[in-house]
CSV table of C-alpha atoms in Angstrom, one decimal:
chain,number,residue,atom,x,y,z
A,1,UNK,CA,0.0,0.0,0.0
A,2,UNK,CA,1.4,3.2,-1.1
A,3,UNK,CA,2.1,6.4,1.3
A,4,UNK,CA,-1.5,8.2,-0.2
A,5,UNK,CA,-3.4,5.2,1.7
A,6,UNK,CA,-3.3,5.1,5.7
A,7,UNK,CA,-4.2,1.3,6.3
A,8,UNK,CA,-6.4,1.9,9.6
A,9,UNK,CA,-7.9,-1.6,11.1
A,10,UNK,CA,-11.2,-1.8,12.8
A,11,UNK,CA,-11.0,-3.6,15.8
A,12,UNK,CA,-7.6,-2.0,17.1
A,13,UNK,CA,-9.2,1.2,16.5
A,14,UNK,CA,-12.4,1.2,18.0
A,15,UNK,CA,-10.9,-0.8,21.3
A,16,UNK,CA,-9.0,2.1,21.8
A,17,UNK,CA,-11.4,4.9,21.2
A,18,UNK,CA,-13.8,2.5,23.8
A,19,UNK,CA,-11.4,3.1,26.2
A,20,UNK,CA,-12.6,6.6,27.0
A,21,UNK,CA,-15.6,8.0,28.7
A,22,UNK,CA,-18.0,8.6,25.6
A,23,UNK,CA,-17.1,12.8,26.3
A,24,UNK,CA,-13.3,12.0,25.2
A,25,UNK,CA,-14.4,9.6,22.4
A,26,UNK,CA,-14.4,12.0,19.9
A,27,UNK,CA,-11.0,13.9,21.2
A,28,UNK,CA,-9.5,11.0,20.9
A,29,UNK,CA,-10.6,9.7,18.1
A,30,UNK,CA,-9.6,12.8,16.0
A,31,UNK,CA,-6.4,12.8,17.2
A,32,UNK,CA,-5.6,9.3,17.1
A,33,UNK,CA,-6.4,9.3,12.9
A,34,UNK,CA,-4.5,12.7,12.4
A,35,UNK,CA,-1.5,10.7,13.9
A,36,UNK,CA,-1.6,8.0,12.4
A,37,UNK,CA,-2.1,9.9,9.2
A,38,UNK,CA,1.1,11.7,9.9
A,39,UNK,CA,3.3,8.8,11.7
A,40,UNK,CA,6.3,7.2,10.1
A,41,UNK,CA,4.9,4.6,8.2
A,42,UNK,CA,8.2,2.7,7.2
A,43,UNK,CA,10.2,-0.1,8.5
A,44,UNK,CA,12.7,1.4,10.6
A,45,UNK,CA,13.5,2.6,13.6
A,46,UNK,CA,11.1,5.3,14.3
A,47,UNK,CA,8.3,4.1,12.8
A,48,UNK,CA,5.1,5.4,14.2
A,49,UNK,CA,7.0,8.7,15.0
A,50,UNK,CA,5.8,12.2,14.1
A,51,UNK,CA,6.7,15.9,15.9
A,52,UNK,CA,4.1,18.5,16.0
A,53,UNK,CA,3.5,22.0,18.0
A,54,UNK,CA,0.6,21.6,19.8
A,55,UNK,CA,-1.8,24.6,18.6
A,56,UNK,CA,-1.1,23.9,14.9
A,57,UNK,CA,-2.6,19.9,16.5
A,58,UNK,CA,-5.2,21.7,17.6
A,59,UNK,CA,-6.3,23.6,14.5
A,60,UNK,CA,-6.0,20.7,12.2
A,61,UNK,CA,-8.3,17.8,14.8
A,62,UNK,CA,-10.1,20.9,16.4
A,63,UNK,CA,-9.6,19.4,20.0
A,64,UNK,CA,-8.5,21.9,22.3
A,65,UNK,CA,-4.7,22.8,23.4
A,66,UNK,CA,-6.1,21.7,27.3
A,67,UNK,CA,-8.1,18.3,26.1
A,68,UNK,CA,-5.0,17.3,23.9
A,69,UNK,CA,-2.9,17.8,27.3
A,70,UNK,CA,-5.3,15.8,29.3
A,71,UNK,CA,-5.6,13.0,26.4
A,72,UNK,CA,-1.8,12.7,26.1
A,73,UNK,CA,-1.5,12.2,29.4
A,74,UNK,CA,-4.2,9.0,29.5
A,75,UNK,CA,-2.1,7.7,26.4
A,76,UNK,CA,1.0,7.7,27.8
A,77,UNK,CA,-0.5,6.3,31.2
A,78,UNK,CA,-2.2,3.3,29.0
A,79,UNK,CA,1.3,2.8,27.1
A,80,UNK,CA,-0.3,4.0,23.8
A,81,UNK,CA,2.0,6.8,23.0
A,82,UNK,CA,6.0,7.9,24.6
A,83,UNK,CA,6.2,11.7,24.4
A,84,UNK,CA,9.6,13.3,24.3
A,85,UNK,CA,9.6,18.0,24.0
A,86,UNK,CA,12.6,19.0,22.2
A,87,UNK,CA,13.7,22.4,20.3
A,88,UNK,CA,11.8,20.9,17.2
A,89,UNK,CA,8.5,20.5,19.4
A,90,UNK,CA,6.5,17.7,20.6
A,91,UNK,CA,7.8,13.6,19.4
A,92,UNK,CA,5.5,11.1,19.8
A,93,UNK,CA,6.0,7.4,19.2
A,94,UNK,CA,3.0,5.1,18.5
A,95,UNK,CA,3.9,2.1,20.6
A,96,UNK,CA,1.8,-0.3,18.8
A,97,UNK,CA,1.5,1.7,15.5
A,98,UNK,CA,1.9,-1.7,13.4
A,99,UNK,CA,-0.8,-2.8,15.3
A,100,UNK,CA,-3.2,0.1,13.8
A,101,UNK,CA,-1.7,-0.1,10.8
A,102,UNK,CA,-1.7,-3.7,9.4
A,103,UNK,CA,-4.3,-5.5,10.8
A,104,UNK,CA,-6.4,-7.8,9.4
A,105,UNK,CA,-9.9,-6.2,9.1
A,106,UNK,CA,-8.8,-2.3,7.5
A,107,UNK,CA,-9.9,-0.3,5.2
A,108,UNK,CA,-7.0,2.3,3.5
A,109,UNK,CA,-8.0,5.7,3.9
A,110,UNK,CA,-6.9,7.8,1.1
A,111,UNK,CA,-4.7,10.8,3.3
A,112,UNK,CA,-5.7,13.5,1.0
A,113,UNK,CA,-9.3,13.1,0.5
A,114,UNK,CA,-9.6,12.8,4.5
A,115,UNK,CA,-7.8,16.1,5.1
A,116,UNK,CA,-9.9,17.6,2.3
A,117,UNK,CA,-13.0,16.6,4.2
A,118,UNK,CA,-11.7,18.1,7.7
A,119,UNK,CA,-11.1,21.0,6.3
A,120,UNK,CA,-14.6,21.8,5.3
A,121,UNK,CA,-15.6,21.4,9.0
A,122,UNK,CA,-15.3,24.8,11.7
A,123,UNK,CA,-12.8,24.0,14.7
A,124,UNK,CA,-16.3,23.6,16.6
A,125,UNK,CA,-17.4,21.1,14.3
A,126,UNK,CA,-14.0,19.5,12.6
A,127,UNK,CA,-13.6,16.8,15.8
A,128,UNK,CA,-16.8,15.4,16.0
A,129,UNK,CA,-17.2,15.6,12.1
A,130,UNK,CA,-14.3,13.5,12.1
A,131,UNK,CA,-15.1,10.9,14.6
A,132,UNK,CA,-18.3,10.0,13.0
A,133,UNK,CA,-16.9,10.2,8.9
A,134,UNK,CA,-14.2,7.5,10.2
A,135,UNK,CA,-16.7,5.3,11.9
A,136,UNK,CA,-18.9,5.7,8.8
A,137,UNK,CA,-16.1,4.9,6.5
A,138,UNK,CA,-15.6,1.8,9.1
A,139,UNK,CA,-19.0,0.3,8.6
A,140,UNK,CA,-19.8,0.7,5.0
A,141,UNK,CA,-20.5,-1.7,2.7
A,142,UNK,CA,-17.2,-2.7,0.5
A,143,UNK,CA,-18.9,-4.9,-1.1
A,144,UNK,CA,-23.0,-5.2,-2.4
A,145,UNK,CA,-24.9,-7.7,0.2
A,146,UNK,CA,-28.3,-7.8,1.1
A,147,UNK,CA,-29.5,-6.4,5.0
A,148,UNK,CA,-33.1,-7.8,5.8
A,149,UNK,CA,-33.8,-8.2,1.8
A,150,UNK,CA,-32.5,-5.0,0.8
A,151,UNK,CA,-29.4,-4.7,-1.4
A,152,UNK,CA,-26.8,-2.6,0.4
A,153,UNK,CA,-23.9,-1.4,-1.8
A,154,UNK,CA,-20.5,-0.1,-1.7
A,155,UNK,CA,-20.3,2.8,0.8
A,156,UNK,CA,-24.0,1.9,2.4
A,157,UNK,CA,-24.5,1.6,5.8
A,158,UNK,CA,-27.5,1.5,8.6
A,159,UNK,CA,-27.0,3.5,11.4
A,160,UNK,CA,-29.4,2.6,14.5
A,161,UNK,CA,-31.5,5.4,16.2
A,162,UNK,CA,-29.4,6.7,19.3
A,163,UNK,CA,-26.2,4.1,19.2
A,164,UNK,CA,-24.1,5.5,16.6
A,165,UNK,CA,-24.1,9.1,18.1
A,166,UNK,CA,-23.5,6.7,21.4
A,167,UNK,CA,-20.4,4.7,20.1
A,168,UNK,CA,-18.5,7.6,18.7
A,169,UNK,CA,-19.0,10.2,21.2
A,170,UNK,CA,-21.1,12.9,20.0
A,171,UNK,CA,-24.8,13.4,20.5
A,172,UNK,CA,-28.1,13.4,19.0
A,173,UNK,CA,-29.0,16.3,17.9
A,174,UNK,CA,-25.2,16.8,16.9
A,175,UNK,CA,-25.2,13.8,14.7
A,176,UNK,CA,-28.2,15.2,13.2
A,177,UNK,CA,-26.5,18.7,12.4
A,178,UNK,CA,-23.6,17.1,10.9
A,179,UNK,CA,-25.6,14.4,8.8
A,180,UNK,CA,-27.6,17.2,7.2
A,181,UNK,CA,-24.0,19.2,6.6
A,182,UNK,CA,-22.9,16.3,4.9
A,183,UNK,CA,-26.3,15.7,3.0
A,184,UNK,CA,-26.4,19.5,2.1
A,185,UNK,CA,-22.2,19.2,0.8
A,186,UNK,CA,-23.4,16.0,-1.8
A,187,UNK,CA,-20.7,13.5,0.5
A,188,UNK,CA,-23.8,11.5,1.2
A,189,UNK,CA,-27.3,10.6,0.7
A,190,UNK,CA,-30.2,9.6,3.4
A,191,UNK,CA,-33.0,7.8,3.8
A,192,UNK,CA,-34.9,6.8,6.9
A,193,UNK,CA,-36.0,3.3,7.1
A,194,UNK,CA,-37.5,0.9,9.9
A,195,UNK,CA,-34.4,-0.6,10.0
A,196,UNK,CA,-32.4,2.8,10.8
A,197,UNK,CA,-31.0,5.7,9.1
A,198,UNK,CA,-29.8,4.4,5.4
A,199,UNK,CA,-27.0,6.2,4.1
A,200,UNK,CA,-25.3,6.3,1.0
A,201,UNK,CA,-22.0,7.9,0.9
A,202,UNK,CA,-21.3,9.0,-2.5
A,203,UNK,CA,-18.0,9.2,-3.2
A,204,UNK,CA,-17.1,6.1,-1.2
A,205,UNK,CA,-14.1,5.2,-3.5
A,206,UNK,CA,-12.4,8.6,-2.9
A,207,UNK,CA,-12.0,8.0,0.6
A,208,UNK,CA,-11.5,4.0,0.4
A,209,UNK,CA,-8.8,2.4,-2.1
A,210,UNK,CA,-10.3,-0.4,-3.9
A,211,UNK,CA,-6.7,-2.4,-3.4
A,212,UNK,CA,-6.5,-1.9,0.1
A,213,UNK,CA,-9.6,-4.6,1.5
A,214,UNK,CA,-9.1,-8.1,2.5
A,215,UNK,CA,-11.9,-10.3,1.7
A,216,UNK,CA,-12.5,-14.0,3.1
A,217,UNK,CA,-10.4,-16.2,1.2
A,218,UNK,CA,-10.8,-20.1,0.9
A,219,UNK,CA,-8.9,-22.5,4.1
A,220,UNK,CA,-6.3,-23.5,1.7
A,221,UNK,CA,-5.4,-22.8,-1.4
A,222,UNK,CA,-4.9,-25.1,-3.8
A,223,UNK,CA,-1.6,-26.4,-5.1
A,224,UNK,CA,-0.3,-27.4,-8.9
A,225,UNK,CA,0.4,-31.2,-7.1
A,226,UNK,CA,-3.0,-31.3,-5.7
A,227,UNK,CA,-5.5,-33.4,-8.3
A,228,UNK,CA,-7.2,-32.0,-11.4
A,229,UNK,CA,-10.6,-32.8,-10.0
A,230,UNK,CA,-10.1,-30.5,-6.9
A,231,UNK,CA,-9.0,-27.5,-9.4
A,232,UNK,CA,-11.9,-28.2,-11.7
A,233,UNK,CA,-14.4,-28.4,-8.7
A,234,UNK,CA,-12.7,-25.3,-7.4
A,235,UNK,CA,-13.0,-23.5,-11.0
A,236,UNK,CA,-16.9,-24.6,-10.4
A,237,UNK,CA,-16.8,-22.5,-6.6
A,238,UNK,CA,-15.4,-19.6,-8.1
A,239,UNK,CA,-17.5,-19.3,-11.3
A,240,UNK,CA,-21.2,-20.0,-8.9
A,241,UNK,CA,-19.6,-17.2,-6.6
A,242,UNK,CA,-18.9,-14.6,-9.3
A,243,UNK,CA,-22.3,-15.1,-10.6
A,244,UNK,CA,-23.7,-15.0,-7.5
A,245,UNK,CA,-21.7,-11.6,-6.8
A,246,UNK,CA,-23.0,-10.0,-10.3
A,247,UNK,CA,-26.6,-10.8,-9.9
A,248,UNK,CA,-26.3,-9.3,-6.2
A,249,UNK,CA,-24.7,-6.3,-8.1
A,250,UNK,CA,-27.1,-6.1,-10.7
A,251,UNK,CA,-29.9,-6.3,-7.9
A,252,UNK,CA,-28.6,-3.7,-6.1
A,253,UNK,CA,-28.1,-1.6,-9.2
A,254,UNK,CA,-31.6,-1.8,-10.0
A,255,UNK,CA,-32.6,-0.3,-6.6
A,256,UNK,CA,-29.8,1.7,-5.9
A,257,UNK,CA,-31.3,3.8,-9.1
A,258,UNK,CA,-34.7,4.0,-7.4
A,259,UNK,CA,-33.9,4.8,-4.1
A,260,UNK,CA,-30.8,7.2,-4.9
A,261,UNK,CA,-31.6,8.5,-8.2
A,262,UNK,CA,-28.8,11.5,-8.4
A,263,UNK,CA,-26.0,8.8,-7.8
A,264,UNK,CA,-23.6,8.0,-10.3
């Protein structure tokens, strides 16, 4: 995966962010993608470094010069982060930066397109716009499936009433000022359902590289000593799950026209 792509995996991510008290979920959770976003991301040495000055931190996550104090502090106490203050400003290491950064279940955030989207967002609003974009990003669709016989595409996603404002840290009526920001800026589409809020998020493939998604692959794979009949029958898996995959596609196609009829 190339520099452009920040490989951020689920799990590791949202056990840490789970971690705080849901006021500090967002704080944290801006901060933790900016540095990962920034870190040393090659093999070597210092790795998961980066060295900021703490009020140009707080202009780009929009936490606050006192809650970026306070969070550092629980980070370092929960041997998440060193911190060392030199002439060139503030280091800090990731101490388990591989950890967040290859993992198994990740999707790769395109850099650029993520700091194009902060930016759009007042300091009041750029933290808890970016908690809940990430955690949208994190449970969208990557590929077209079906929820309760509906088709669900690339870059849809359900979110239940009350527990996604709950799980990332901001409220209600917050989450409902920011989702109608992001309706009104064409970075996503909505529809409420008896299932949840449904929402599209248009350009899904700007913010999520294609390449960077592990799907479930088979046990075992199969061998050039292994007999002809298991790579013919194996030929016969892949073909029926293909097809399978298209007419999902071409299912969800069909209603993604109907139901978001600007999308392209």
């Amino acid at each position: 995966m190339s520099r452009s792509f920040l490989i951020l995996g689920r799990q590791p991510f949202r056990r840490l962010r789970d971690r705080f008290s849901a006021c500090r979920r967002v704080g944290v959770a801006s901060l933790w993608v900016d540095w990962l976003t920034s870190a040393k991301w090659e093999h070597a040495p210092d790795q998961g470094q980066l060295v900021f000055e703490r009020r140009a931190l707080a202009e780009r996550t929009g936490v606050a010069e006192s809650q970026i104090r306070t969070l550092m502090e629980k980070l370092v106490e929960m041997g998440e982060i060193t911190v060392d203050t030199g002439r060139r400003g503030t280091t800090i290491t990731l101490c388990n930066y591989v950890k967040y950064a290859d993992a198994h279940d990740f999707i790769a955030l395109n850099r650029q397109t993520f700091y194009q989207f902060r930016r759009q967002f007042s300091l009041k609003h750029r933290a808890p716009a970016t908690a809940l974009w990430i955690e949208c990003l994190l449970r969208a669709n990557y590929v077209s499936t079906f929820l309760d016989g509906q088709p669900m595409g690339p870059g849809d996603l359900v979110l239940g009433r009350g527990e996604f404002g709950a799980a990332v840290g901001v409220s209600v009526q917050k989450t409902r000022t920011l989702l109608d920001k992001l309706e009104r800026s064409d970075e996503i589409a909505r529809k409420v359902t008896d299932l949840g809020t449904r929402i599209n998020i248009r350009k899904y493939w700007a913010y999520v590289s294609k390449k960077g998604q592990i799907r479930p692959q088979s046990n075992q794979q199969l061998t050039s000593k292994q007999p002809a009949s298991n790579h013919s029958e194996q030929r016969n898996k892949e073909t029926s799950t293909t097809n399978g995959e298209d007419v999902i596609r071409q299912t969800y196609l069909k209603h993604r026209s109907e139901q978001w009829p600007n999308s392209d």
